[in-house]
Amino acid sequence: MTISKIETEEQFNELVKEDTFLLFKHSVTCPVSAEAYEQYEKYIAANEQLKTAYLSVQGARPLSNHVAETFDIKHQSPQAILFKKGKPVWNESHWRITYDSLSKAITE
């Protein structure tokens, strides 16, 4: 399993063109984010066909802000955002990012 780290708007813009794309915003200094990232990794390991990437909010704050402003989604971290056909259809944050919540969002 390889999870891509993105840092630029260009990288994001290419991925969001996918039919379905999951973005994970990760805070490398937050224990809640570390737990959510583990849930994200577990889900991706079992669903490798899903296009996904993560960004570190500390290292890619302009990109994190761009996503929040462009799609009118309040910035949070950790945060998972599911895009379908270029539009956000689901997002969740903090302890609500679990294997089950990701699975449910993606299969709906």
Coordinates of N, CA and C in Angstrom, one line a residue:
M1 N 0.8 -1.2 0.0 CA 0.0 0.0 0.0 C 0.9 1.2 0.0
T2 N 0.6 2.1 -0.9 CA 1.3 3.4 -1.0 C 0.3 4.5 -0.9
I3 N 0.4 5.3 0.1 CA -0.4 6.5 0.3 C 0.4 7.7 -0.1
S4 N -0.1 8.5 -1.1 CA 0.6 9.6 -1.6 C 0.4 10.8 -0.7
K5 N 1.5 11.6 -0.5 CA 1.5 12.8 0.2 C 1.5 13.9 -0.8
I6 N 0.6 14.9 -0.7 CA 0.6 16.0 -1.7 C 0.8 17.3 -0.9
E7 N 1.4 18.2 -1.7 CA 1.7 19.5 -1.1 C 1.3 20.7 -1.9
T8 N 0.9 20.5 -3.2 CA 0.6 21.6 -4.0 C -0.8 21.6 -4.6
E9 N -1.3 22.7 -5.0 CA -2.6 22.8 -5.6 C -2.7 22.0 -6.9
E10 N -1.6 22.0 -7.6 CA -1.5 21.2 -8.9 C -1.7 19.7 -8.6
Q11 N -1.0 19.2 -7.6 CA -1.2 17.8 -7.3 C -2.6 17.5 -6.9
F12 N -3.2 18.3 -6.1 CA -4.6 18.2 -5.7 C -5.5 18.2 -6.9
N13 N -5.3 19.2 -7.8 CA -6.2 19.4 -8.9 C -6.2 18.2 -9.8
E14 N -5.1 17.5 -10.0 CA -5.0 16.3 -10.8 C -5.8 15.2 -10.1
L15 N -5.7 15.0 -8.8 CA -6.4 13.9 -8.1 C -7.9 14.1 -8.0
V16 N -8.3 15.4 -7.9 CA -9.7 15.6 -7.7 C -10.5 15.4 -9.0
K17 N -9.8 15.3 -10.1 CA -10.4 14.9 -11.4 C -10.9 13.5 -11.5
E18 N -10.4 12.7 -10.5 CA -10.8 11.2 -10.5 C -12.3 11.1 -10.2
D19 N -12.9 10.0 -10.6 CA -14.3 9.8 -10.3 C -14.6 9.9 -8.8
T20 N -13.7 9.2 -8.1 CA -13.8 9.2 -6.6 C -12.4 9.4 -6.0
F21 N -12.3 10.3 -5.1 CA -11.0 10.7 -4.5 C -11.2 11.0 -3.0
L22 N -10.4 10.4 -2.1 CA -10.4 10.7 -0.7 C -9.2 11.5 -0.3
L23 N -9.4 12.6 0.3 CA -8.3 13.5 0.8 C -8.3 13.4 2.4
F24 N -7.1 13.2 2.9 CA -7.0 13.2 4.4 C -6.1 14.4 4.8
K25 N -6.6 15.2 5.6 CA -5.8 16.3 6.2 C -5.2 15.9 7.5
H26 N -3.9 15.9 7.6 CA -3.3 15.3 8.8 C -2.4 16.3 9.5
S27 N -2.6 16.4 10.8 CA -1.7 17.2 11.7 C -0.7 16.3 12.3
V28 N 0.6 16.5 12.0 CA 1.6 15.6 12.4 C 1.9 15.8 13.9
T29 N 1.3 16.8 14.6 CA 1.6 17.0 16.0 C 0.5 16.7 16.9
C30 N -0.6 16.2 16.3 CA -1.8 15.9 17.1 C -2.1 14.4 17.3
P31 N -2.3 14.0 18.6 CA -2.5 12.6 18.8 C -3.9 12.1 18.3
V32 N -4.9 13.0 18.2 CA -6.2 12.6 17.6 C -6.0 12.4 16.1
S33 N -5.2 13.2 15.5 CA -4.9 13.0 14.1 C -4.1 11.7 13.8
A34 N -3.2 11.4 14.7 CA -2.5 10.1 14.6 C -3.4 8.9 14.6
E35 N -4.4 9.0 15.5 CA -5.4 7.9 15.6 C -6.2 7.8 14.3
A36 N -6.7 9.0 13.9 CA -7.5 9.0 12.6 C -6.7 8.6 11.4
Y37 N -5.4 8.9 11.4 CA -4.6 8.5 10.3 C -4.4 7.0 10.3
E38 N -4.3 6.4 11.4 CA -4.3 4.9 11.5 C -5.5 4.3 10.9
Q39 N -6.7 4.8 11.3 CA -7.9 4.4 10.7 C -8.0 4.5 9.2
Y40 N -7.5 5.6 8.7 CA -7.4 5.9 7.3 C -6.5 4.9 6.6
E41 N -5.3 4.6 7.2 CA -4.4 3.7 6.6 C -5.0 2.3 6.6
K42 N -5.7 1.9 7.6 CA -6.3 0.6 7.7 C -7.4 0.5 6.6
Y43 N -8.2 1.5 6.4 CA -9.2 1.5 5.4 C -8.6 1.4 4.0
I44 N -7.5 2.2 3.7 CA -6.9 2.2 2.4 C -6.2 0.8 2.1
A45 N -5.6 0.2 3.1 CA -5.0 -1.1 3.0 C -6.0 -2.1 2.5
A46 N -7.2 -2.0 2.9 CA -8.2 -3.0 2.5 C -9.0 -2.5 1.3
N47 N -8.7 -1.3 0.8 CA -9.4 -0.8 -0.4 C -8.5 0.0 -1.3
E48 N -7.4 -0.7 -1.7 CA -6.3 -0.1 -2.5 C -6.8 0.5 -3.8
Q49 N -7.9 0.2 -4.3 CA -8.4 0.7 -5.6 C -8.8 2.2 -5.5
L50 N -9.1 2.6 -4.3 CA -9.6 4.0 -4.0 C -8.4 5.0 -4.2
K51 N -8.6 6.0 -5.0 CA -7.6 7.1 -5.2 C -7.7 7.9 -3.9
T52 N -6.5 8.1 -3.4 CA -6.4 8.9 -2.1 C -5.1 9.5 -2.0
A53 N -5.0 10.5 -1.1 CA -3.8 11.2 -0.8 C -4.0 11.9 0.5
Y54 N -2.9 12.3 1.2 CA -3.0 13.1 2.4 C -2.1 14.3 2.3
L55 N -2.4 15.3 3.1 CA -1.5 16.4 3.2 C -1.3 16.7 4.7
S56 N -0.1 17.2 5.0 CA 0.3 17.6 6.3 C -0.1 19.0 6.4
V57 N -1.0 19.3 7.4 CA -1.4 20.7 7.5 C -0.2 21.7 7.8
Q58 N 0.8 21.1 8.5 CA 1.9 22.0 8.9 C 2.8 22.2 7.7
G59 N 2.9 21.3 6.8 CA 3.8 21.4 5.6 C 3.1 21.9 4.4
A60 N 1.8 21.9 4.4 CA 1.0 22.3 3.2 C -0.2 23.2 3.5
R61 N 0.0 24.1 4.4 CA -1.1 25.0 4.8 C -1.7 25.7 3.7
P62 N -1.0 26.2 2.7 CA -1.6 26.9 1.6 C -2.6 26.0 0.9
L63 N -2.2 24.7 0.7 CA -3.1 23.7 0.0 C -4.3 23.4 0.9
S64 N -4.1 23.3 2.2 CA -5.2 23.0 3.1 C -6.2 24.2 3.0
N65 N -5.7 25.4 3.0 CA -6.6 26.6 3.0 C -7.3 26.6 1.6
H66 N -6.6 26.3 0.5 CA -7.2 26.3 -0.8 C -8.4 25.3 -0.8
V67 N -8.2 24.2 -0.3 CA -9.3 23.2 -0.3 C -10.5 23.7 0.5
A68 N -10.2 24.3 1.7 CA -11.3 24.8 2.5 C -12.0 26.0 1.8
E69 N -11.3 26.9 1.3 CA -11.9 28.0 0.6 C -12.6 27.7 -0.7
T70 N -12.0 26.9 -1.5 CA -12.6 26.5 -2.8 C -13.9 25.8 -2.7
F71 N -13.9 24.9 -1.7 CA -15.1 24.0 -1.5 C -16.0 24.4 -0.3
D72 N -15.7 25.5 0.3 CA -16.5 26.0 1.4 C -16.7 24.9 2.5
I73 N -15.5 24.3 2.9 CA -15.5 23.3 3.9 C -14.6 23.8 5.0
K74 N -15.2 24.1 6.2 CA -14.4 24.6 7.3 C -13.2 23.7 7.6
H75 N -12.0 24.3 7.6 CA -10.8 23.6 7.9 C -10.8 22.9 9.3
Q76 N -10.5 21.7 9.3 CA -10.3 21.0 10.6 C -9.1 20.0 10.4
S77 N -8.5 19.6 11.4 CA -7.5 18.5 11.3 C -7.5 17.7 12.6
P78 N -7.6 16.4 12.4 CA -7.7 15.7 11.1 C -9.0 15.9 10.5
Q79 N -9.0 15.7 9.1 CA -10.2 15.8 8.4 C -10.1 14.9 7.2
A80 N -11.2 14.2 6.9 CA -11.3 13.4 5.7 C -12.4 14.0 4.8
I81 N -12.1 14.1 3.5 CA -13.0 14.7 2.6 C -13.1 13.8 1.4
L82 N -14.3 13.3 1.1 CA -14.6 12.5 -0.1 C -15.1 13.3 -1.2
F83 N -14.4 13.2 -2.4 CA -14.9 13.9 -3.6 C -15.4 12.9 -4.6
K84 N -16.5 13.3 -5.2 CA -17.0 12.5 -6.3 C -17.3 13.4 -7.5
K85 N -16.7 13.1 -8.6 CA -16.8 13.9 -9.8 C -16.4 15.4 -9.5
G86 N -15.4 15.5 -8.8 CA -14.8 16.9 -8.5 C -15.5 17.7 -7.4
K87 N -16.5 17.1 -6.8 CA -17.2 17.9 -5.7 C -17.2 17.1 -4.4
P88 N -17.1 17.8 -3.3 CA -17.1 17.1 -2.0 C -18.5 16.6 -1.7
V89 N -18.6 15.4 -1.3 CA -19.9 14.8 -1.0 C -20.0 14.4 0.4
W90 N -18.8 14.4 1.1 CA -18.8 13.9 2.6 C -17.5 14.5 3.2
N91 N -17.6 14.9 4.4 CA -16.4 15.2 5.2 C -16.7 14.9 6.6
E92 N -15.6 14.6 7.3 CA -15.7 14.3 8.8 C -14.4 14.6 9.4
S93 N -14.4 14.8 10.7 CA -13.1 15.2 11.4 C -13.0 14.5 12.7
H94 N -11.8 14.6 13.3 CA -11.4 14.1 14.6 C -11.8 12.6 14.8
W95 N -12.4 12.4 16.0 CA -12.7 11.0 16.4 C -13.7 10.3 15.5
R96 N -14.4 11.1 14.6 CA -15.4 10.5 13.8 C -14.8 9.9 12.5
I97 N -13.5 10.0 12.3 CA -12.9 9.4 11.2 C -12.5 8.0 11.7
T98 N -13.2 7.0 11.2 CA -13.0 5.6 11.6 C -13.1 4.7 10.3
Y99 N -12.6 3.5 10.4 CA -12.7 2.6 9.3 C -14.2 2.5 8.9
D100 N -15.1 2.4 9.8 CA -16.5 2.2 9.5 C -17.1 3.5 8.9
S101 N -16.7 4.7 9.4 CA -17.3 5.9 8.8 C -16.8 6.1 7.4
L102 N -15.5 5.7 7.1 CA -15.0 5.8 5.8 C -15.7 4.9 4.9
S103 N -15.8 3.6 5.3 CA -16.5 2.6 4.5 C -17.9 3.0 4.2
K104 N -18.6 3.5 5.1 CA -20.0 3.9 4.9 C -20.1 5.1 3.9
A105 N -19.2 6.1 4.1 CA -19.2 7.2 3.2 C -18.9 6.8 1.7
I106 N -18.0 6.0 1.6 CA -17.5 5.6 0.2 C -18.5 4.7 -0.5
T107 N -19.2 3.9 0.2 CA -20.2 3.0 -0.4 C -21.5 3.6 -0.6
E108 N -21.8 4.7 -0.1 CA -23.1 5.4 -0.2 C -23.2 6.1 -1.6

